[in-house]
Coordinates of C-alpha atoms in Angstrom, one line a residue:
Chain A
M1 CA 29.2 1.4 -26.1
T2 CA 26.9 -0.3 -27.2
S3 CA 24.3 3.5 -26.8
T4 CA 26.7 5.0 -28.8
T5 CA 26.7 2.7 -32.0
T6 CA 22.7 2.8 -31.5
A7 CA 22.6 6.6 -31.7
L8 CA 25.5 6.3 -34.6
A9 CA 22.9 3.3 -36.5
V10 CA 20.5 6.2 -36.4
P11 CA 20.6 8.3 -39.7
P12 CA 21.4 12.0 -38.3
D13 CA 18.9 13.6 -40.7
R14 CA 15.9 11.9 -39.1
G15 CA 17.1 13.1 -36.0
R16 CA 15.6 11.1 -32.8
S17 CA 12.3 11.0 -31.7
P18 CA 12.3 11.3 -27.7
W19 CA 11.2 7.5 -27.2
Q20 CA 14.1 7.2 -28.4
D21 CA 16.2 8.7 -26.1
A22 CA 14.6 7.1 -23.2
W23 CA 15.2 3.7 -24.3
L24 CA 18.9 4.4 -25.1
R25 CA 18.5 6.4 -21.8
L26 CA 17.2 2.6 -19.9
R27 CA 20.0 1.0 -21.2
K28 CA 22.1 2.8 -20.3
N29 CA 21.1 2.5 -16.6
R30 CA 22.3 -1.0 -15.4
L31 CA 20.4 -1.4 -12.1
A32 CA 16.8 -0.7 -14.7
V33 CA 18.3 -3.3 -17.1
A34 CA 19.0 -6.0 -14.2
G35 CA 15.9 -5.0 -12.9
A36 CA 13.7 -5.9 -16.0
V37 CA 15.9 -9.3 -17.0
V38 CA 14.9 -10.5 -12.9
V39 CA 11.5 -9.2 -13.4
L40 CA 11.0 -10.7 -16.5
G41 CA 12.7 -14.1 -16.0
F42 CA 9.9 -14.6 -13.1
A43 CA 7.7 -13.9 -15.1
L44 CA 8.2 -16.2 -17.5
L45 CA 9.0 -18.9 -14.1
C46 CA 6.2 -18.6 -13.4
A47 CA 4.1 -18.5 -16.2
F48 CA 5.6 -21.4 -18.0
G49 CA 7.9 -22.9 -14.9
P50 CA 4.5 -24.7 -13.7
F51 CA 4.1 -27.5 -17.1
F52 CA 7.4 -28.5 -16.1
A53 CA 7.3 -28.5 -12.6
Q54 CA 5.7 -30.2 -9.4
S55 CA 2.3 -30.3 -9.1
Y56 CA 2.2 -27.2 -6.4
Q57 CA -1.6 -29.2 -4.9
V58 CA 0.8 -32.5 -4.8
Q59 CA 0.8 -33.8 -1.8
N60 CA 3.6 -36.4 0.1
L61 CA 2.2 -36.6 3.7
N62 CA 5.0 -39.4 4.0
L63 CA 7.7 -37.3 3.1
G64 CA 6.2 -34.7 4.9
A65 CA 8.7 -31.0 5.4
T66 CA 11.8 -31.4 4.4
G67 CA 15.4 -29.2 4.3
P68 CA 16.0 -27.8 0.5
G69 CA 17.6 -30.9 -2.1
A70 CA 19.1 -32.6 -5.2
A71 CA 14.7 -33.8 -5.3
H72 CA 13.2 -30.9 -4.3
W73 CA 15.3 -28.2 -4.9
L74 CA 13.6 -25.7 -1.8
G75 CA 12.6 -28.2 -0.2
T76 CA 8.9 -29.3 0.1
D77 CA 6.9 -27.9 2.9
T78 CA 5.4 -29.6 5.9
L79 CA 2.3 -31.4 3.8
G80 CA 5.1 -32.7 1.3
R81 CA 4.5 -30.2 -2.0
D82 CA 7.3 -29.3 -3.3
L83 CA 8.5 -25.9 -2.3
L84 CA 9.5 -24.2 -6.0
S85 CA 6.4 -24.9 -7.4
R86 CA 4.7 -23.0 -5.6
I87 CA 6.3 -20.5 -5.7
L88 CA 6.0 -20.2 -9.0
Y89 CA 2.2 -20.6 -8.4
G90 CA 1.8 -18.2 -5.7
G91 CA 4.1 -15.8 -8.2
R92 CA 1.5 -16.5 -11.0
I93 CA -0.7 -15.0 -9.1
S94 CA 1.0 -12.4 -7.0
L95 CA 2.0 -11.0 -10.3
L96 CA -1.5 -11.6 -12.4
V97 CA -3.2 -9.3 -9.2
G98 CA 0.1 -7.2 -9.1
L99 CA -0.2 -6.3 -12.6
V100 CA -4.3 -6.2 -13.5
A101 CA -4.7 -3.8 -10.4
S102 CA -2.5 -1.6 -11.4
F103 CA -4.7 -1.4 -14.3
V104 CA -7.6 -1.4 -13.0
A105 CA -6.2 1.5 -10.4
L106 CA -4.3 3.3 -14.2
V107 CA -8.1 2.9 -15.8
I108 CA -10.3 4.8 -12.6
G109 CA -7.4 7.1 -12.0
V110 CA -6.8 8.4 -15.9
T111 CA -10.1 8.9 -16.8
Y112 CA -9.9 10.7 -13.4
G113 CA -8.0 13.3 -13.5
A114 CA -8.5 14.1 -17.3
I115 CA -11.6 14.8 -16.8
S116 CA -11.3 16.6 -13.4
G117 CA -7.9 18.8 -15.9
Y118 CA -9.7 19.0 -19.0
A119 CA -12.9 20.2 -17.6
G120 CA -11.3 23.1 -15.0
G121 CA -13.0 25.5 -12.9
A122 CA -15.7 24.4 -10.3
T123 CA -15.2 20.4 -12.0
D124 CA -11.7 20.4 -11.4
R125 CA -12.2 21.7 -7.9
L126 CA -14.9 19.9 -6.7
M127 CA -12.9 16.7 -8.0
M128 CA -9.5 17.0 -7.0
R129 CA -10.8 18.0 -3.5
G130 CA -12.5 15.2 -3.4
V131 CA -9.2 13.3 -4.0
D132 CA -7.1 15.1 -1.0
I133 CA -10.3 14.0 1.4
M134 CA -9.6 10.2 0.4
F135 CA -5.8 11.0 0.4
A136 CA -6.7 11.8 3.9
L137 CA -8.4 8.3 4.2
P138 CA -7.4 4.9 6.2
F139 CA -8.2 2.6 2.8
T140 CA -6.3 0.0 3.8
I141 CA -9.0 -0.4 6.2
F142 CA -11.7 0.2 3.6
V143 CA -9.6 -2.7 1.1
I144 CA -9.9 -5.5 4.3
L145 CA -13.6 -4.3 5.1
M146 CA -14.4 -5.1 1.3
M147 CA -12.1 -8.0 1.4
V148 CA -14.1 -10.0 4.6
F149 CA -17.8 -8.5 3.5
L150 CA -17.9 -9.0 -0.5
K151 CA -16.3 -12.7 0.5
E152 CA -20.0 -13.8 0.4
P153 CA -21.5 -11.6 -2.5
M154 CA -17.5 -13.3 -4.7
Q155 CA -18.5 -16.9 -3.1
L156 CA -21.8 -16.6 -5.5
L157 CA -21.0 -15.5 -8.6
D158 CA -18.1 -17.9 -8.3
A159 CA -21.8 -21.1 -8.2
W160 CA -22.8 -19.3 -10.5
L161 CA -19.4 -19.2 -12.9
R162 CA -19.4 -23.1 -12.4
N163 CA -22.7 -23.5 -13.1
F164 CA -23.0 -21.2 -16.5
D165 CA -23.8 -23.5 -18.5
L166 CA -23.5 -22.4 -22.6
L167 CA -25.5 -25.1 -24.8
G168 CA -24.3 -27.6 -22.6
V169 CA -21.0 -27.2 -22.4
R170 CA -20.0 -25.9 -18.8
P171 CA -17.0 -24.1 -19.9
F172 CA -15.9 -22.5 -16.2
A173 CA -17.1 -25.9 -14.2
N174 CA -12.9 -26.6 -12.6
L175 CA -12.5 -22.8 -12.0
Q176 CA -12.3 -22.1 -8.1
G177 CA -11.7 -18.9 -6.7
V178 CA -12.0 -16.2 -9.3
G179 CA -14.2 -14.9 -7.2
K180 CA -12.2 -13.5 -4.4
I181 CA -9.9 -13.0 -6.9
L182 CA -11.4 -10.4 -8.9
L183 CA -12.1 -9.0 -5.3
L184 CA -8.6 -8.3 -4.9
F185 CA -9.1 -6.6 -8.4
A186 CA -11.5 -4.6 -7.5
A187 CA -11.0 -3.5 -3.7
I188 CA -6.7 -3.0 -4.6
G189 CA -7.4 -0.9 -7.5
A190 CA -10.1 1.1 -5.7
V191 CA -8.0 2.5 -3.8
E192 CA -4.6 2.8 -5.8
W193 CA -6.2 5.7 -8.1
L194 CA -5.3 8.9 -6.0
T195 CA -1.8 9.6 -7.0
M196 CA -2.8 8.2 -10.8
A197 CA -5.1 10.8 -11.0
R198 CA -3.3 13.3 -9.8
I199 CA -0.7 13.3 -11.8
V200 CA -3.0 13.0 -14.8
R201 CA -4.8 16.1 -14.2
G202 CA -1.7 17.9 -13.4
Q203 CA 0.1 16.4 -17.0
V204 CA -3.2 17.7 -18.4
L205 CA -3.2 21.2 -17.2
A206 CA 0.0 21.7 -18.2
I207 CA -0.6 20.6 -21.8
K208 CA -3.7 22.6 -22.0
Q209 CA -2.1 25.5 -22.1
M210 CA 1.6 24.6 -23.7
E211 CA 1.8 27.1 -27.2
Y212 CA 1.4 23.8 -29.4
I213 CA -0.9 22.6 -28.3
A214 CA -2.3 26.7 -29.6
A215 CA -0.1 26.6 -32.7
A216 CA -1.6 22.9 -33.6
R217 CA -5.2 25.2 -33.2
T218 CA -4.0 28.1 -34.9
M219 CA -3.2 25.9 -37.6
G220 CA -6.8 24.4 -38.0
V221 CA -6.2 20.3 -36.6
G222 CA -8.6 19.2 -34.9
S223 CA -9.4 18.3 -31.0
R224 CA -9.1 14.3 -31.7
R225 CA -5.8 15.1 -34.0
I226 CA -4.8 17.3 -31.1
I227 CA -5.9 15.1 -28.0
F228 CA -4.2 11.8 -29.7
R229 CA -1.4 13.7 -31.7
H230 CA 0.1 16.2 -29.5
M231 CA -1.7 15.1 -25.0
V232 CA -1.6 11.2 -25.1
P233 CA 2.2 10.9 -25.8
N234 CA 2.7 13.4 -23.1
L235 CA 1.1 12.0 -21.3
L236 CA 1.9 8.5 -22.3
G237 CA 5.1 9.1 -20.5
P238 CA 4.4 9.6 -16.8
V239 CA 1.8 6.9 -16.9
I240 CA 3.6 4.9 -17.8
V241 CA 6.5 5.4 -14.5
Y242 CA 3.5 5.7 -11.6
T243 CA 2.4 2.3 -13.6
S244 CA 5.2 0.4 -13.3
L245 CA 5.7 1.9 -9.3
T246 CA 2.2 0.2 -8.8
I247 CA 2.8 -2.8 -9.8
P248 CA 5.3 -3.2 -6.8
A249 CA 2.9 -1.8 -4.4
V250 CA 0.2 -3.0 -5.5
M251 CA 1.7 -6.5 -4.8
L252 CA 2.6 -5.7 -1.4
L253 CA -0.7 -4.7 -0.3
E254 CA -2.4 -8.7 -2.0
S255 CA 0.0 -9.8 -0.1
F256 CA 0.1 -7.5 2.9
L257 CA -4.1 -9.0 2.8
S258 CA -2.8 -12.5 1.9
F259 CA -0.9 -12.3 6.4
L260 CA -4.1 -11.6 7.3
G261 CA -6.0 -14.3 6.0
L262 CA -8.0 -11.8 3.6
G263 CA -6.1 -12.4 0.8
V264 CA -6.7 -16.0 -2.6
D265 CA -8.1 -19.4 -0.5
A266 CA -6.5 -22.6 -0.4
P267 CA -5.5 -25.0 -2.1
M268 CA -4.9 -20.9 -4.6
S269 CA -1.2 -19.6 -3.4
S270 CA 0.3 -16.1 -4.0
L271 CA 3.6 -15.1 -1.9
G272 CA 2.0 -13.7 0.5
T273 CA -0.3 -16.7 1.5
L274 CA 3.4 -18.8 0.9
I275 CA 5.5 -15.9 3.7
K276 CA 2.6 -16.2 6.4
D277 CA 2.7 -20.3 6.2
G278 CA 6.2 -20.0 6.1
A279 CA 6.1 -17.0 9.0
E280 CA 3.7 -19.6 11.2
K281 CA 6.5 -23.2 11.2
M282 CA 10.0 -21.0 10.5
E283 CA 10.8 -22.0 13.8
E284 CA 11.1 -26.2 12.8
Y285 CA 11.3 -25.1 8.6
W286 CA 13.1 -22.0 8.1
W287 CA 13.1 -22.7 3.6
L288 CA 9.9 -21.7 4.2
L289 CA 10.2 -18.3 5.1
V290 CA 13.7 -17.7 3.4
F291 CA 12.9 -18.8 0.1
P292 CA 8.9 -16.5 -0.8
G293 CA 9.9 -14.3 1.4
G294 CA 13.0 -13.6 -0.9
A295 CA 11.2 -14.4 -3.8
F296 CA 9.0 -11.7 -2.8
S297 CA 11.7 -9.6 -2.7
L298 CA 14.2 -9.7 -5.1
T299 CA 10.8 -9.2 -7.1
L300 CA 10.0 -5.7 -4.9
L301 CA 13.4 -4.9 -5.8
S302 CA 13.6 -5.5 -9.8
L303 CA 10.1 -4.0 -10.2
N304 CA 11.2 -0.7 -7.9
F305 CA 15.2 -0.3 -10.0
L306 CA 13.3 -1.1 -13.1
G307 CA 10.2 2.0 -12.4
D308 CA 13.3 4.5 -11.2
G309 CA 14.6 3.7 -13.9
L310 CA 11.9 4.1 -16.4
R311 CA 11.6 7.5 -14.6
D312 CA 14.2 9.0 -14.9
A313 CA 14.8 7.9 -18.8
L314 CA 11.4 9.2 -19.8
D315 CA 11.0 12.1 -17.2
V316 CA 11.5 15.3 -19.1
R317 CA 13.1 17.5 -16.4
S318 CA 15.8 15.6 -15.4
S319 CA 17.3 14.9 -18.9
K320 CA 17.4 18.3 -19.6
D321 CA 20.9 18.9 -17.1
Chain B
M1 CA -3.6 30.6 10.8
L2 CA -6.6 30.1 13.9
R3 CA -8.7 31.1 11.0
F4 CA -7.1 27.9 8.2
I5 CA -6.6 25.2 11.6
A6 CA -11.2 27.0 12.3
R7 CA -12.2 25.5 8.6
R8 CA -10.1 21.9 8.8
L9 CA -11.4 21.3 11.6
L10 CA -14.7 22.3 10.7
E11 CA -14.1 20.7 6.8
T12 CA -13.5 17.3 8.9
V13 CA -16.7 16.9 10.5
P14 CA -18.3 15.6 6.4
V15 CA -15.4 13.9 6.1
L16 CA -15.7 11.0 9.2
L17 CA -19.8 11.7 8.7
I18 CA -19.4 9.9 5.3
I19 CA -16.9 8.0 6.2
V20 CA -19.2 6.1 9.3
T21 CA -22.2 6.4 6.3
A22 CA -20.5 4.1 3.8
T23 CA -19.3 1.5 6.4
F24 CA -22.3 1.8 8.6
F25 CA -24.1 1.1 5.2
M26 CA -21.1 -1.3 3.5
I27 CA -21.1 -3.7 6.0
R28 CA -25.0 -3.6 7.0
F29 CA -25.5 -4.5 3.0
V30 CA -24.3 -7.9 3.2
P31 CA -26.3 -10.6 4.6
G32 CA -25.2 -12.6 8.3
G33 CA -24.3 -11.1 10.9
P34 CA -23.1 -10.9 14.3
F35 CA -25.3 -13.7 15.5
T36 CA -25.4 -16.0 12.6
S37 CA -22.9 -17.8 12.3
E38 CA -23.0 -18.9 16.1
K39 CA -23.6 -22.9 16.3
A40 CA -27.3 -23.6 16.3
V41 CA -29.1 -21.0 18.4
S42 CA -32.6 -21.1 19.0
P43 CA -34.7 -18.4 16.3
E44 CA -36.3 -17.2 20.1
V45 CA -32.7 -16.0 21.6
L46 CA -32.1 -15.0 18.3
R47 CA -34.9 -12.5 18.4
N48 CA -34.3 -11.6 21.8
L49 CA -30.1 -10.4 21.0
E50 CA -31.5 -8.7 18.0
R51 CA -33.9 -6.8 20.9
A52 CA -31.3 -6.1 22.5
Y53 CA -28.9 -4.8 20.1
H54 CA -31.5 -2.8 18.3
L55 CA -31.3 -5.6 15.4
D56 CA -34.6 -6.0 14.7
Q57 CA -35.3 -1.9 13.8
P58 CA -35.1 -0.6 10.6
L59 CA -32.0 0.8 8.8
W60 CA -32.3 4.3 8.7
R61 CA -33.1 4.1 12.5
Q62 CA -30.7 2.0 13.9
Y63 CA -28.0 4.0 11.2
T64 CA -30.0 7.2 13.5
T65 CA -29.7 5.6 16.9
Y66 CA -26.5 5.2 15.7
L67 CA -25.7 8.6 15.3
G68 CA -26.7 10.4 18.1
Q69 CA -24.9 8.0 20.3
V70 CA -21.4 8.9 18.5
L71 CA -22.4 12.7 19.4
H72 CA -22.6 11.5 22.6
G73 CA -19.3 9.8 22.6
D74 CA -20.6 6.7 23.2
L75 CA -19.5 4.0 21.1
G76 CA -21.4 1.5 21.2
P77 CA -22.0 -2.0 23.2
S78 CA -19.3 -4.6 21.4
F79 CA -21.3 -8.0 20.2
K80 CA -18.7 -10.4 20.5
Y81 CA -17.3 -9.2 23.8
P82 CA -21.1 -9.3 26.3
N83 CA -20.4 -6.9 29.1
R84 CA -17.8 -4.7 26.6
T85 CA -18.2 -1.8 25.0
V86 CA -16.4 0.2 22.1
N87 CA -15.4 2.8 24.1
E88 CA -13.7 -0.2 27.3
I89 CA -12.1 -1.5 24.6
I90 CA -10.6 1.4 22.8
A91 CA -9.6 2.8 26.5
D92 CA -8.5 -1.3 26.9
K93 CA -5.7 -1.6 22.9
L94 CA -5.4 1.7 22.3
P95 CA -2.7 3.1 24.4
V96 CA -0.6 -0.8 23.6
S97 CA -0.8 0.7 19.4
L98 CA -0.1 4.4 19.9
E99 CA 3.6 2.6 21.8
L100 CA 3.8 0.8 19.6
G101 CA 3.6 2.9 16.2
G102 CA 5.5 6.3 18.6
L103 CA 8.6 4.1 18.8
A104 CA 8.3 2.3 15.6
L105 CA 8.0 6.2 14.2
V106 CA 10.7 7.7 16.3
V107 CA 13.0 4.6 14.9
A108 CA 12.2 5.5 11.5
L109 CA 13.3 9.0 12.4
G110 CA 16.4 7.6 14.2
L111 CA 17.7 5.8 11.3
G112 CA 16.1 7.3 8.5
L113 CA 17.5 11.3 8.9
P114 CA 20.3 10.9 9.6
L115 CA 21.1 7.8 7.4
G116 CA 20.0 9.9 5.0
V117 CA 21.5 13.4 5.8
L118 CA 24.5 11.7 5.4
A119 CA 24.0 10.0 2.6
A120 CA 23.7 13.2 1.1
A121 CA 26.2 14.9 2.5
R122 CA 28.6 12.4 1.7
R123 CA 27.7 11.8 -2.5
N124 CA 28.6 9.2 -4.4
T125 CA 30.9 8.3 -1.6
W126 CA 31.0 4.7 -0.9
L127 CA 28.9 6.1 2.1
D128 CA 26.2 7.6 0.7
Y129 CA 26.0 3.2 -2.1
V130 CA 26.2 1.8 1.4
A131 CA 22.9 3.8 3.2
S132 CA 21.7 4.1 -0.7
T133 CA 21.2 0.2 -1.2
T134 CA 20.4 -0.3 2.3
A135 CA 17.6 1.9 2.1
M136 CA 16.1 0.8 -1.0
L137 CA 16.6 -3.0 0.1
G138 CA 14.3 -1.5 3.4
V139 CA 11.7 -0.4 0.9
C140 CA 11.2 -3.8 -0.7
V141 CA 11.7 -5.9 2.6
P142 CA 7.9 -5.8 4.0
T143 CA 7.2 -6.4 7.8
F144 CA 5.5 -9.7 7.7
V145 CA 8.9 -11.0 6.1
L146 CA 11.6 -8.3 8.1
G147 CA 9.5 -9.9 11.3
P148 CA 9.5 -13.1 11.0
I149 CA 13.4 -13.0 10.0
L150 CA 14.1 -11.1 12.8
V151 CA 11.9 -13.7 15.9
L152 CA 13.5 -16.3 14.0
L153 CA 17.4 -14.6 14.4
F154 CA 17.2 -12.5 17.7
A155 CA 14.4 -14.7 19.1
I156 CA 15.1 -18.0 18.0
H157 CA 18.5 -18.1 17.7
F158 CA 20.5 -15.8 19.7
H159 CA 17.4 -16.3 23.0
G160 CA 18.1 -12.5 22.7
F161 CA 14.9 -12.2 22.8
N162 CA 10.5 -13.6 23.6
A163 CA 9.3 -14.4 20.1
S164 CA 6.0 -13.0 20.9
G165 CA 4.4 -11.0 24.5
W166 CA 4.1 -7.5 25.6
Y167 CA 5.1 -7.5 28.7
G168 CA 8.6 -6.1 29.2
P169 CA 10.2 -3.5 27.7
A170 CA 12.2 -6.0 26.5
D171 CA 9.5 -7.3 24.1
R172 CA 8.9 -3.6 22.2
V173 CA 12.3 -3.6 21.2
L174 CA 11.7 -6.5 18.0
P175 CA 8.2 -5.6 17.5
A176 CA 9.4 -1.6 16.4
L177 CA 11.9 -2.0 14.9
T178 CA 10.6 -4.6 12.7
L179 CA 7.5 -1.9 11.6
G180 CA 10.0 1.9 11.7
C181 CA 12.7 0.3 9.7
V182 CA 10.3 -0.1 6.6
Y183 CA 10.1 3.7 7.3
A184 CA 12.8 4.6 8.6
A185 CA 14.3 3.1 4.4
Y186 CA 11.6 5.8 2.7
I187 CA 12.7 8.8 5.0
A188 CA 16.4 7.9 4.3
R189 CA 15.4 7.9 0.2
L190 CA 13.0 11.1 1.1
T191 CA 15.9 13.6 3.0
R192 CA 19.0 12.2 0.4
G193 CA 16.5 13.8 -2.6
G194 CA 15.8 16.5 -0.3
M195 CA 19.4 17.6 1.2
L196 CA 20.6 17.7 -2.6
E197 CA 18.6 18.7 -4.3
I198 CA 18.8 21.6 -1.0
L199 CA 22.4 21.5 -0.9
G200 CA 22.4 22.4 -4.9
Q201 CA 21.4 26.0 -4.2
D202 CA 22.9 29.8 -3.6
Y203 CA 22.1 30.6 -0.6
I204 CA 24.2 27.7 0.2
R205 CA 26.8 28.8 -1.6
T206 CA 26.7 31.9 -0.2
A207 CA 27.0 30.4 3.3
R208 CA 30.0 28.5 2.0
A209 CA 32.0 31.5 0.4
K210 CA 31.0 33.4 3.8
G211 CA 33.5 30.3 5.0
A212 CA 30.5 28.3 7.0
S213 CA 32.4 24.8 8.3
E214 CA 30.5 21.8 5.9
L215 CA 28.4 20.7 9.4
Q216 CA 27.1 24.3 9.5
I217 CA 25.7 24.2 6.5
V218 CA 24.3 20.7 6.8
L219 CA 23.2 21.1 9.9
R220 CA 22.1 24.8 10.0
H221 CA 20.8 25.5 6.1
A222 CA 20.2 22.5 4.5
L223 CA 18.6 20.5 7.3
R224 CA 15.6 23.2 8.0
G225 CA 14.3 23.1 4.1
G226 CA 16.0 19.4 2.9
I227 CA 13.3 17.7 5.4
L228 CA 10.5 19.2 3.8
P229 CA 9.9 16.1 1.5
V230 CA 10.3 14.7 4.8
V231 CA 7.5 16.3 6.4
A232 CA 5.3 15.3 3.9
F233 CA 6.1 12.5 3.7
L234 CA 4.8 11.9 7.8
G235 CA 1.3 12.5 6.9
P236 CA 0.6 8.8 4.6
A237 CA 3.4 7.0 6.6
T238 CA 1.8 7.9 10.2
A239 CA -1.5 6.5 8.5
G240 CA 0.8 3.2 7.3
I241 CA 2.3 2.7 10.8
L242 CA -1.0 2.5 12.3
T243 CA -2.8 -0.3 9.2
G244 CA 0.7 -1.5 9.8
S245 CA 0.3 -2.2 13.0
F246 CA -1.9 -5.1 12.1
V247 CA 0.2 -7.2 11.0
I248 CA 2.8 -6.4 12.9
E249 CA 0.8 -7.1 16.0
T250 CA -0.3 -10.7 15.0
I251 CA 3.4 -11.2 13.9
F252 CA 4.5 -10.7 17.8
Q253 CA 1.2 -11.0 19.5
I254 CA 0.8 -8.0 20.3
P255 CA -3.0 -7.1 22.0
G256 CA -3.6 -4.0 20.4
L257 CA -6.4 -2.5 18.7
G258 CA -4.9 -3.7 15.0
R259 CA -5.0 -6.9 15.7
E260 CA -8.8 -6.3 17.9
F261 CA -9.7 -4.3 14.3
V262 CA -8.9 -7.5 11.9
N263 CA -10.9 -9.7 14.8
S264 CA -14.2 -7.4 15.0
A265 CA -14.5 -7.9 10.6
F266 CA -14.0 -11.4 11.0
N267 CA -16.5 -11.5 13.7
R268 CA -19.0 -8.4 12.5
D269 CA -19.0 -7.0 15.5
Y270 CA -20.4 -3.5 13.4
T271 CA -20.2 -2.1 16.7
V272 CA -16.2 -2.5 17.0
I273 CA -15.3 -1.9 13.6
L274 CA -17.6 1.2 13.5
G275 CA -15.6 2.5 16.2
T276 CA -12.4 1.4 15.2
V277 CA -12.9 2.8 11.5
L278 CA -13.9 6.4 13.2
L279 CA -11.3 6.7 15.4
Y280 CA -8.4 6.4 12.8
A281 CA -9.9 7.9 10.5
A282 CA -10.3 10.8 12.7
M283 CA -7.0 10.7 13.3
I284 CA -5.4 10.0 10.0
V285 CA -7.5 13.8 9.5
L286 CA -5.6 15.3 12.4
L287 CA -2.1 13.8 11.6
N288 CA -2.2 15.4 8.4
L289 CA -3.4 18.5 9.9
V290 CA -1.0 19.0 12.5
V291 CA 2.3 18.2 9.3
D292 CA 0.1 21.1 6.9
L293 CA 0.6 23.3 10.3
V294 CA 5.2 22.1 10.6
Q295 CA 5.7 22.5 7.0
V296 CA 4.6 25.9 6.6
W297 CA 6.4 26.8 9.9
L298 CA 9.5 25.0 8.3
N299 CA 8.8 27.3 4.6
P300 CA 7.5 30.1 5.3
R301 CA 7.3 30.7 1.7
L302 CA 4.1 28.4 2.2
K303 CA 0.6 29.8 2.7
F304 CA -2.4 29.1 4.7
E305 CA -5.2 28.5 2.4

């Protein structure tokens, strides 16, 4: 209904750009829209909710663990901390790691893939053989090793940051656990870029041989303009789609690490650490497992629906039929 | 084909060498060692310990010594468990992890393939919707959420199983289900996609026109091509099941190699870390080779290259 009215609203003589087409297709996909709403809602709650909710660190040992109720909607943990606040704070960390580590993977993957595809020939073969080999490796194992063995250098960085003195002011004096989070960004980003590199390389190779590139070249368009006006927009679709599918994968890896005790340190928590705590205490206090686990699964589900919707909306191949 | 296998096996050697080298220097680059966390060891004892394990020698010397040992099939002594070698630890723990992984793979294929085939054969019916939704849910509920919930339901609430341990056959059920379900969901999605693509091809229409029954079409004509994406996924899936068992072994207190690896990383048990990394890498590289062979066998249009 809405899509037809919007379609008519565009003046027929101008036509619609592929991006407008994609946007209309995305809006028609109910699952993708629902996914986007849930993800945005949860992100907003995580970003602004903690300002209104109780602090995630305030303990109330007399209270202890209580079930869901009027005072604490989702109950409290064994130290009497409000579970809702802890989920929102945990969601902050999880989403932050998801976004930033995916961005790291995006930058590495796009750069590597673009260079490989653009160079072509022997360079391309060598670079892609490297990716093939790395694909076959047990990467989770390397992330685990990195998290364990680079912990101490990161603690040094933490201390250095806290004592960092800028003209008598210490801007980072109160920061906690920054080193560990940076390490998570780097370690996860460093292993999640492989598929992105493959996709971008394939795309660059295909676009390079397109007739419209040759046409632009014969008409005397400069390389710079060819790259930014003709190649980048055609790369963007697959990159957006794959990034949106990387975010849930990264969040999963982060909570996997947290569950093994390799994620952020207490009193900070991610959804993964909350699930770990919940799993240890679920026999008496089921809500400590069910709510963080539910919030996490719902977020992943929504992100995946959104990613699938984006793929259907932006994928040029499937839009033909 | 033999040349293909030989070449791939030869390629494995530098790959494994790179892995061992990278791991070796990464874990040694960081200050501290297996004996530094111990409470108040006298300097003399520390020196003796380091001499006993050759840690006092220059790093490159230790590296070449280690490589020499590995070439003779000896992964060295453990640093944390006196009197135990890494070979013994692996021989002790690997069978447990392999059994868990094998069962999980059976669960994943046993649930995933029929679900995907069914969803594709009855496309856009309620059966398809139920199967597809279940599969999507399965992808999004991670093992470390599913496992504890299964324990809560079936072990604590209904007392059907033990919450942890690895003794009788019943103890295999919950861990294998937990680990297998996630991959069953992926496999169901891939199978459905692959089958749908094949079912739209001309030769399926031909088979239909020749009067083949629907069951015959699905099982004899479409399945072979339809499961190609699944076979390609089996390489990464096996790697995932191997590393995924780290979490499962922690949840269910299973004495497998995964838990041993995570502990060894925390303990800085250098030789155990190196040994398990090498083993996992070798297993994954070989499995990928097998997957490639099966792919060509299923789809003769692919060539060994």
